[in-house]
Amino acid sequence: MKPALQLKLSQHLALTPQLQQSIKLLQLSTIEMQQEIERYLLENPMLEREDEQGGEAFSSAQQFDSPQTSEGEREQKAEREERDARDDREQDVPSAPSDVDDDRWAADAGTFTGAGRDEDDDSDSQDIHGTTISLRDHLGWQLGMTQVSERDRSLVRFLIEALDDDGYLSATLEELWETLPPEYEIEIEELEIALHHIQNFDPVGIGARNLQECLALQLKALPGSCEVRDLALTIVQKHLELLAARDFAKIRRLTGCDDESLKAAQSVITGLNPRPASRFSQIEARYITPDVIVKKLKGKWTAYINPDAYPRLRINRLYAEILSKQRRGNGHLSTQLQEARWLIKNVQQRFETIHRVTQAIVDRQRQFFEHGEVAMRPLVLREIADILGLHESTVSRVTSQKYMATPRGIFELKYFFGSHVSTDTGGACSATAIRALIKQLISAEDGKKPLSDSQLSEILGQQGIVVARRTVAKYRESLNIPPVNLRKTL
């Protein structure tokens, strides 16, 4: 074959670094975006926050203000900025020296008492009150107050370490006994005595080996003695599975009690704590900063960007002036300046896109804001994408891990999208609205004759919503609502 030259035209998508950064920022949550911006602030000296001291604002991109911001809000913002500036000037004025005498120091212990400290100053006492004592420390403190031998004290500590997070002894005494060194010559009866000591500690029910024993320990610790408590103890020890299955007829037949006694015993049992160590568990609080706030202004539901979620960035004026005065530009600083401008522009574009998508969602779900979940209409990503002229993947990135604060609560933007079910009139009903209807029907049902999934399907059919029984069961399970046999009451 002879070599030859050919000309060919083709198109392909090239993702520039600026476009890659824009896509990355768009799909990040608010917390992740703040972390990403902090990283840029540490690496790029050309970038800084507007709230930092040192120079006037010199931004390559205009600050994003919601078009829905009213004149009153702008005036409040200006007054707030003026007040902050006045406070900063007052803080710069040196205060008169205060006399520090020996009264602020404890003469005996030689420790600082903290008298005269600023109320706004962070103190160690706040950290002390903020921490919670662990279960093992709480039980160890009670063990220190108990008069037992050193040998028994060691065995009690051994069993305390074997408790799980709910306060149960998940391993059997035989299994724990086998792990002990033979040279200690410990009998299994000694472990039973040690376990008995733990079960007398607070909280009541600690050290139980199963749910029945945990509830029985709490019932035995109740003050006084009555028939209801004895009946509850019998049910817990012998018929707890029947109570969980709501088989009240069989419980009445086996115990010989009437409906009133059984109802009172059930009330006592349900008032017990199946997880006695739950108050000692470390619960990590997760906070959500909404990206968008929705309010009704002049009869129209309007969305605007949350100012607390929007980072206000600018170009560092000092470095920018130094770079502009240099006859020969510094290549590294010029690159950082360009990257800083890209970041400011992409952050602004991110929130503009979020605002556009959110406003489109609010316009199509305004009945939800007026009447609640039952008025939610079907909505898909493609519908919003077609209206705004965006790609469906862009709308998906915008609605992922972004939150909207409304008078009805805080919702993820994904919440407003869902499948639809056809109605008799040829329309469509949102799956969210159907779940809300199911929840309303079950909350208003007769506890003695709860509605089955088939009955719920028939009731929805009478309202023009054609839903199969299996679909009703799926929606009911997604709402964490138990089946009909577990919702029955006396």
Coordinates of C-alpha atoms in Angstrom, one line a residue:
M1 CA 0.0 0.0 0.0
K2 CA 1.2 3.5 -0.8
P3 CA 1.3 6.0 2.0
A4 CA -1.3 8.8 1.7
L5 CA -2.6 11.9 3.6
Q6 CA -6.2 12.3 4.5
L7 CA -8.0 15.3 6.0
K8 CA -10.8 14.5 8.5
L9 CA -13.1 16.8 10.5
S10 CA -14.5 15.6 13.8
Q11 CA -16.0 17.1 16.9
H12 CA -15.3 16.2 20.5
L13 CA -16.0 17.7 23.9
A14 CA -12.9 19.1 25.6
L15 CA -13.3 19.7 29.3
T16 CA -11.2 22.8 30.2
P17 CA -9.9 23.1 33.8
Q18 CA -12.5 25.9 34.3
L19 CA -15.4 23.7 33.2
Q20 CA -14.1 20.8 35.3
Q21 CA -14.0 23.0 38.3
S22 CA -17.5 24.3 37.6
I23 CA -19.0 20.8 37.4
K24 CA -17.2 19.8 40.5
L25 CA -18.5 22.7 42.5
L26 CA -22.0 22.2 41.2
Q27 CA -22.3 18.6 42.5
L28 CA -20.8 19.3 45.9
S29 CA -22.9 19.9 49.0
T30 CA -22.7 23.1 50.9
I31 CA -20.4 21.7 53.5
E32 CA -18.2 20.0 50.9
M33 CA -18.1 23.3 48.9
Q34 CA -17.0 25.2 52.0
Q35 CA -14.2 22.7 52.6
E36 CA -13.1 23.0 49.0
I37 CA -13.1 26.8 49.2
E38 CA -11.0 26.7 52.4
R39 CA -8.5 24.6 50.6
Y40 CA -8.3 27.1 47.8
L41 CA -7.9 29.9 50.3
L42 CA -4.9 28.1 51.9
E43 CA -3.2 27.4 48.6
N44 CA -3.9 30.6 46.6
P45 CA -2.8 33.9 48.2
M46 CA -4.6 35.8 45.5
L47 CA -8.0 34.7 47.0
E48 CA -9.6 35.9 50.2
R49 CA -12.9 36.3 51.9
E50 CA -14.7 39.7 51.8
D51 CA -15.2 39.6 55.6
E52 CA -11.4 39.6 56.2
Q53 CA -9.7 42.9 57.1
G54 CA -7.3 44.7 54.8
G55 CA -8.5 46.7 51.8
E56 CA -11.6 47.4 49.9
A57 CA -13.4 44.8 47.8
F58 CA -11.7 44.1 44.5
S59 CA -13.6 41.3 43.0
S60 CA -13.4 40.0 39.4
A61 CA -17.1 38.8 39.6
Q62 CA -20.0 40.7 40.9
Q63 CA -21.5 39.6 44.2
F64 CA -24.5 37.4 43.8
D65 CA -27.7 39.0 45.2
S66 CA -31.0 37.3 44.7
P67 CA -33.2 39.2 42.3
Q68 CA -36.0 38.6 44.9
T69 CA -34.2 40.7 47.6
S70 CA -36.5 43.5 48.6
E71 CA -35.4 47.1 49.3
G72 CA -36.1 46.5 53.0
E73 CA -33.7 43.6 53.1
R74 CA -31.0 45.7 51.3
E75 CA -31.5 48.5 53.9
Q76 CA -31.2 46.0 56.8
K77 CA -28.1 44.6 55.2
A78 CA -26.5 48.1 54.9
E79 CA -27.4 48.9 58.5
R80 CA -25.9 45.6 59.7
E81 CA -22.7 46.3 57.8
E82 CA -22.5 49.8 59.3
R83 CA -23.1 48.4 62.8
D84 CA -20.4 45.8 62.4
A85 CA -17.9 48.4 61.2
R86 CA -18.7 50.6 64.2
D87 CA -18.2 47.6 66.5
D88 CA -14.8 47.0 64.9
R89 CA -13.8 50.6 65.5
E90 CA -14.9 50.4 69.1
Q91 CA -12.9 47.2 69.6
D92 CA -9.7 48.9 68.3
V93 CA -9.9 51.5 71.1
P94 CA -7.7 50.3 74.0
S95 CA -9.6 49.9 77.2
A96 CA -8.4 51.1 80.6
P97 CA -6.3 48.6 82.4
S98 CA -8.2 46.7 85.0
D99 CA -6.7 45.9 88.4
V100 CA -5.9 42.3 88.8
D101 CA -5.7 41.5 92.5
D102 CA -5.4 38.4 94.6
D103 CA -9.2 38.0 94.8
R104 CA -9.2 36.4 91.3
W105 CA -6.8 33.7 92.5
A106 CA -7.7 31.1 95.0
A107 CA -5.2 31.5 97.8
D108 CA -5.3 27.9 99.0
A109 CA -5.3 26.1 95.7
G110 CA -3.4 28.7 93.7
T111 CA -5.8 28.3 90.8
F112 CA -7.5 31.0 88.7
T113 CA -11.2 31.4 89.7
G114 CA -12.2 33.1 86.5
A115 CA -13.8 36.1 88.2
G116 CA -14.1 39.1 86.0
R117 CA -13.8 37.1 82.7
D118 CA -15.7 38.2 79.7
E119 CA -19.1 36.5 79.4
D120 CA -18.4 35.8 75.7
D121 CA -15.1 34.2 76.4
D122 CA -15.0 30.4 75.8
S123 CA -14.3 28.6 79.0
D124 CA -13.3 25.0 79.8
S125 CA -16.5 24.7 81.8
Q126 CA -18.5 24.8 78.6
D127 CA -16.5 21.9 77.3
I128 CA -17.0 20.0 80.5
H129 CA -20.7 20.4 80.5
G130 CA -20.8 19.5 76.8
T131 CA -19.2 16.1 77.3
T132 CA -21.3 13.2 78.4
I133 CA -20.2 10.4 80.8
S134 CA -19.8 7.0 79.3
L135 CA -21.7 3.9 80.4
R136 CA -18.6 2.2 81.7
D137 CA -17.6 5.3 83.7
H138 CA -21.1 5.5 85.2
L139 CA -21.1 1.8 86.2
G140 CA -17.5 2.1 87.5
W141 CA -18.5 5.0 89.7
Q142 CA -21.3 2.9 91.2
L143 CA -18.9 0.0 91.6
G144 CA -16.6 2.2 93.7
M145 CA -19.5 2.9 96.0
T146 CA -20.3 -0.8 96.5
Q147 CA -18.9 -2.8 99.4
V148 CA -17.5 -5.9 97.7
S149 CA -14.3 -7.8 97.8
E150 CA -11.4 -7.0 95.5
R151 CA -11.9 -10.3 93.7
D152 CA -15.6 -9.6 93.0
R153 CA -14.8 -6.0 92.0
S154 CA -12.4 -7.3 89.3
L155 CA -15.1 -9.7 88.0
V156 CA -17.7 -6.9 87.9
R157 CA -15.2 -4.7 85.9
F158 CA -14.7 -7.7 83.6
L159 CA -18.4 -8.0 82.9
I160 CA -18.8 -4.2 82.5
E161 CA -16.3 -4.3 79.7
A162 CA -18.4 -7.1 78.0
L163 CA -21.6 -5.0 77.8
D164 CA -22.6 -3.8 74.4
D165 CA -23.8 -0.2 73.6
D166 CA -27.4 -1.0 74.6
G167 CA -26.3 -2.3 78.0
Y168 CA -26.9 -6.0 77.2
L169 CA -24.5 -8.8 78.0
S170 CA -24.5 -10.3 74.5
A171 CA -22.1 -13.2 75.4
T172 CA -23.2 -16.0 77.7
L173 CA -21.5 -16.4 81.1
E174 CA -20.2 -19.8 80.0
E175 CA -18.4 -18.1 77.0
L176 CA -17.0 -15.4 79.2
W177 CA -15.9 -17.9 81.8
E178 CA -13.9 -19.9 79.3
T179 CA -11.9 -16.8 78.4
L180 CA -10.6 -16.4 82.0
P181 CA -7.2 -17.7 82.8
P182 CA -7.4 -21.1 84.6
E183 CA -4.8 -20.2 87.2
Y184 CA -7.3 -17.7 88.7
E185 CA -9.6 -20.6 89.6
I186 CA -12.8 -18.6 89.1
E187 CA -16.1 -20.5 89.3
I188 CA -19.0 -19.6 87.0
E189 CA -21.1 -19.0 90.1
E190 CA -18.8 -16.0 90.9
L191 CA -19.6 -14.5 87.5
E192 CA -23.3 -14.9 88.3
I193 CA -22.8 -13.0 91.5
A194 CA -20.9 -10.3 89.7
L195 CA -23.7 -10.0 87.1
H196 CA -26.2 -9.7 89.9
H197 CA -24.3 -6.7 91.2
I198 CA -24.4 -5.1 87.8
Q199 CA -28.1 -5.7 87.4
N200 CA -28.7 -3.7 90.7
F201 CA -26.9 -0.7 89.2
D202 CA -28.4 2.3 87.5
P203 CA -29.9 2.4 84.8
V204 CA -32.4 -0.3 85.7
G205 CA -32.3 -3.2 83.2
I206 CA -28.5 -3.0 82.7
G207 CA -26.7 -6.2 82.3
A208 CA -29.6 -8.2 81.0
R209 CA -28.9 -11.1 78.6
N210 CA -32.1 -10.7 76.5
L211 CA -35.1 -8.4 76.1
Q212 CA -37.3 -10.5 78.4
E213 CA -34.8 -10.2 81.3
C214 CA -34.3 -6.5 80.7
L215 CA -38.0 -5.7 80.9
A216 CA -38.5 -8.1 83.8
L217 CA -35.7 -6.3 85.8
Q218 CA -37.5 -2.9 85.2
L219 CA -40.9 -4.3 86.2
K220 CA -39.4 -5.8 89.4
A221 CA -37.9 -2.4 90.3
L222 CA -41.2 -0.6 90.1
P223 CA -42.4 0.5 93.5
G224 CA -45.3 -1.2 95.2
S225 CA -47.1 -4.4 94.1
C226 CA -50.3 -4.7 92.1
E227 CA -52.0 -7.1 89.8
V228 CA -51.2 -5.1 86.7
R229 CA -47.5 -5.3 87.4
D230 CA -47.7 -9.0 88.1
L231 CA -49.7 -9.6 84.9
A232 CA -47.1 -7.5 82.9
L233 CA -44.3 -9.5 84.4
T234 CA -46.1 -12.8 83.4
I235 CA -46.6 -11.5 79.8
V236 CA -42.9 -10.4 79.6
Q237 CA -41.5 -13.7 80.8
K238 CA -43.8 -16.1 79.0
H239 CA -45.9 -14.4 76.3
L240 CA -43.8 -11.5 74.9
E241 CA -43.8 -12.9 71.4
L242 CA -47.6 -13.0 71.5
L243 CA -47.7 -9.4 72.6
A244 CA -45.4 -8.3 69.8
A245 CA -47.7 -10.1 67.3
R246 CA -50.8 -8.4 68.9
D247 CA -52.4 -11.8 69.5
F248 CA -54.5 -10.4 72.4
A249 CA -57.1 -13.2 72.2
K250 CA -54.5 -15.9 72.9
I251 CA -52.9 -13.9 75.7
R252 CA -56.4 -13.5 77.4
R253 CA -57.0 -17.2 77.1
L254 CA -53.6 -18.2 78.6
T255 CA -53.5 -15.6 81.4
G256 CA -57.3 -15.5 82.2
C257 CA -57.3 -11.7 82.3
D258 CA -59.9 -9.3 80.9
D259 CA -59.5 -6.6 78.3
E260 CA -59.0 -3.8 80.9
S261 CA -56.2 -5.6 82.7
L262 CA -54.5 -6.5 79.5
K263 CA -54.7 -3.0 78.2
A264 CA -53.2 -1.6 81.5
A265 CA -50.4 -4.2 81.4
Q266 CA -49.6 -3.4 77.8
S267 CA -49.4 0.3 78.7
V268 CA -46.9 -0.6 81.5
I269 CA -44.8 -2.7 79.2
T270 CA -44.7 -0.2 76.4
G271 CA -43.5 2.4 78.9
L272 CA -40.3 0.5 79.7
N273 CA -37.0 1.1 78.0
P274 CA -35.7 -1.8 75.9
R275 CA -32.3 0.0 75.5
P276 CA -31.3 1.0 79.1
A277 CA -27.9 2.4 78.0
S278 CA -29.3 4.6 75.2
R279 CA -28.8 7.8 77.1
F280 CA -25.1 7.1 77.3
S281 CA -24.6 6.6 73.6
Q282 CA -22.6 9.2 71.7
I283 CA -25.0 10.8 69.2
E284 CA -23.3 12.9 66.5
A285 CA -25.4 15.9 65.6
R286 CA -25.7 16.7 62.0
Y287 CA -26.6 20.2 61.0
I288 CA -28.0 21.2 57.6
T289 CA -27.4 24.6 56.1
P290 CA -30.1 25.2 53.5
D291 CA -28.9 26.5 50.2
V292 CA -32.2 28.2 49.3
I293 CA -35.0 29.8 51.4
V294 CA -38.5 29.8 50.1
K295 CA -41.0 32.5 51.3
K296 CA -44.4 33.8 50.2
L297 CA -43.9 37.4 49.0
K298 CA -46.8 39.4 47.8
G299 CA -48.9 36.3 47.2
K300 CA -46.2 34.4 45.3
W301 CA -43.9 31.7 46.5
T302 CA -40.3 32.9 45.8
A303 CA -36.9 31.3 46.3
Y304 CA -33.7 33.1 47.1
I305 CA -30.2 32.1 48.0
N306 CA -29.5 31.7 51.7
P307 CA -26.8 34.4 52.5
D308 CA -25.2 32.1 55.1
A309 CA -24.5 29.5 52.5
Y310 CA -23.0 31.8 49.9
P311 CA -19.3 32.4 50.4
R312 CA -18.3 35.9 49.4
L313 CA -14.8 35.8 47.9
R314 CA -12.6 38.5 46.3
I315 CA -9.2 39.0 44.8
N316 CA -6.5 40.1 47.3
R317 CA -6.0 43.8 46.4
L318 CA -2.4 44.0 47.7
Y319 CA -1.1 41.1 45.7
A320 CA -3.1 42.2 42.6
E321 CA -1.6 45.7 42.7
I322 CA 1.9 44.3 43.2
L323 CA 1.5 42.0 40.2
S324 CA 0.1 44.9 38.0
K325 CA 3.1 47.1 38.8
Q326 CA 5.7 44.5 37.8
R327 CA 7.0 45.1 34.3
R328 CA 7.7 41.4 33.8
G329 CA 4.8 39.5 35.1
N330 CA 5.3 36.7 37.6
G331 CA 4.1 33.5 35.8
H332 CA 3.1 31.7 39.0
L333 CA 1.2 34.7 40.5
S334 CA -0.5 35.3 37.2
T335 CA -1.7 31.7 37.1
Q336 CA -3.0 32.0 40.7
L337 CA -4.8 35.2 39.8
Q338 CA -6.5 33.5 36.9
E339 CA -7.5 30.5 39.0
A340 CA -8.9 32.8 41.7
R341 CA -11.0 34.6 39.1
W342 CA -12.3 31.3 37.8
L343 CA -13.2 30.2 41.3
I344 CA -15.2 33.4 42.0
K345 CA -17.0 33.1 38.7
N346 CA -17.8 29.4 39.1
V347 CA -19.1 29.9 42.7
Q348 CA -21.4 32.7 41.4
Q349 CA -22.5 30.5 38.5
R350 CA -23.2 27.6 40.9
F351 CA -25.6 29.6 43.0
E352 CA -27.2 31.2 40.0
T353 CA -28.0 27.7 38.6
I354 CA -29.3 26.5 42.0
H355 CA -31.5 29.5 42.2
R356 CA -32.9 29.0 38.7
V357 CA -33.6 25.3 39.3
T358 CA -35.1 25.9 42.7
Q359 CA -37.4 28.7 41.4
A360 CA -38.6 26.4 38.6
I361 CA -39.4 23.7 41.2
V362 CA -41.2 26.1 43.4
D363 CA -43.3 27.3 40.5
R364 CA -44.5 23.8 39.7
Q365 CA -45.0 22.7 43.3
R366 CA -46.7 25.7 44.7
Q367 CA -49.7 23.6 45.7
F368 CA -47.4 21.7 48.0
F369 CA -46.4 24.9 49.8
E370 CA -50.1 25.8 50.1
H371 CA -51.7 22.4 51.1
G372 CA -48.9 20.0 52.0
E373 CA -47.8 16.6 50.7
V374 CA -51.2 15.6 49.5
A375 CA -51.0 18.3 46.8
M376 CA -47.6 17.3 45.5
R377 CA -47.6 16.9 41.7
P378 CA -45.5 14.5 39.6
L379 CA -42.2 16.0 38.5
V380 CA -39.2 14.6 36.7
L381 CA -35.7 16.0 36.1
R382 CA -36.3 16.2 32.3
E383 CA -39.2 18.6 32.8
I384 CA -37.1 21.1 34.7
A385 CA -34.2 20.6 32.3
D386 CA -36.4 21.4 29.2
I387 CA -37.9 24.5 30.8
L388 CA -34.5 26.0 31.8
G389 CA -32.6 24.8 28.7
L390 CA -30.2 22.7 30.8
H391 CA -29.0 19.2 30.5
E392 CA -30.7 16.6 32.7
S393 CA -27.4 15.7 34.3
T394 CA -26.9 19.3 35.3
V395 CA -30.3 19.3 37.1
S396 CA -29.4 16.1 38.8
R397 CA -26.2 17.6 40.1
V398 CA -28.1 20.7 41.3
T399 CA -30.7 18.8 43.2
S400 CA -28.3 16.3 44.9
Q401 CA -27.4 17.2 48.5
K402 CA -28.9 20.7 48.2
Y403 CA -31.6 21.7 50.7
M404 CA -34.5 24.1 50.7
A405 CA -35.8 25.8 53.8
T406 CA -39.6 26.3 53.6
P407 CA -42.4 27.1 56.1
R408 CA -43.2 23.4 56.1
G409 CA -39.6 22.3 56.9
I410 CA -36.3 21.7 55.3
F411 CA -36.3 19.4 52.3
E412 CA -33.7 18.1 49.8
L413 CA -34.4 19.3 46.3
K414 CA -34.7 15.6 45.2
Y415 CA -37.8 15.3 47.5
F416 CA -39.9 17.3 45.0
F417 CA -39.3 14.8 42.2
G418 CA -41.1 11.5 42.0
S419 CA -43.0 9.0 39.9
H420 CA -46.6 9.3 39.1
V421 CA -49.7 7.0 39.2
S422 CA -52.5 7.4 36.7
T423 CA -56.0 8.4 37.8
D424 CA -59.5 7.6 36.5
T425 CA -59.8 11.0 34.9
G426 CA -56.7 10.5 32.8
G427 CA -54.4 12.7 35.0
A428 CA -51.5 11.7 37.2
C429 CA -50.9 11.7 41.0
S430 CA -47.5 11.9 42.6
A431 CA -46.2 9.0 44.6
T432 CA -45.5 11.5 47.5
A433 CA -49.1 12.5 47.5
I434 CA -50.3 8.9 47.6
R435 CA -48.0 8.2 50.6
A436 CA -49.4 11.2 52.3
L437 CA -53.0 9.9 51.7
I438 CA -52.1 6.5 53.0
K439 CA -50.6 8.0 56.1
Q440 CA -53.7 10.1 56.7
L441 CA -56.0 7.1 56.3
I442 CA -54.0 5.0 58.7
S443 CA -53.8 7.8 61.3
A444 CA -57.6 8.1 61.2
E445 CA -58.4 4.4 61.3
D446 CA -60.1 2.5 64.1
G447 CA -57.4 0.8 66.2
K448 CA -59.7 -2.2 66.8
K449 CA -60.3 -2.6 63.1
P450 CA -57.3 -1.3 61.2
L451 CA -57.3 -1.0 57.4
S452 CA -55.7 -3.7 55.4
D453 CA -53.7 -2.9 52.2
S454 CA -56.6 -4.1 50.1
Q455 CA -59.0 -1.8 51.9
L456 CA -56.6 1.1 51.5
S457 CA -56.3 0.3 47.7
E458 CA -60.1 0.3 47.5
I459 CA -60.4 3.7 49.3
L460 CA -57.8 5.3 47.0
G461 CA -59.7 3.8 44.0
Q462 CA -62.9 5.5 45.2
Q463 CA -61.0 8.8 45.1
G464 CA -59.9 8.1 41.5
I465 CA -56.4 6.9 42.2
V466 CA -55.8 3.5 40.8
V467 CA -53.2 1.8 43.0
A468 CA -52.6 -2.0 43.3
R469 CA -52.4 -3.6 46.8
R470 CA -48.7 -4.4 46.3
T471 CA -48.0 -0.7 45.6
V472 CA -49.9 0.3 48.7
A473 CA -47.8 -2.2 50.7
K474 CA -44.6 -0.8 49.2
Y475 CA -45.6 2.8 50.1
R476 CA -46.7 1.8 53.6
E477 CA -43.3 0.1 54.2
S478 CA -41.5 3.1 53.0
L479 CA -43.3 5.1 55.7
N480 CA -42.2 2.6 58.3
I481 CA -45.9 1.8 59.1
P482 CA -46.4 -1.8 60.4
P483 CA -48.9 -4.2 58.7
V484 CA -52.5 -4.5 59.7
N485 CA -52.0 -7.2 62.3
L486 CA -49.4 -5.2 64.2
R487 CA -51.5 -2.0 64.3
K488 CA -54.4 -3.7 66.1
T489 CA -55.1 -2.3 69.6
L490 CA -57.4 -3.3 72.4

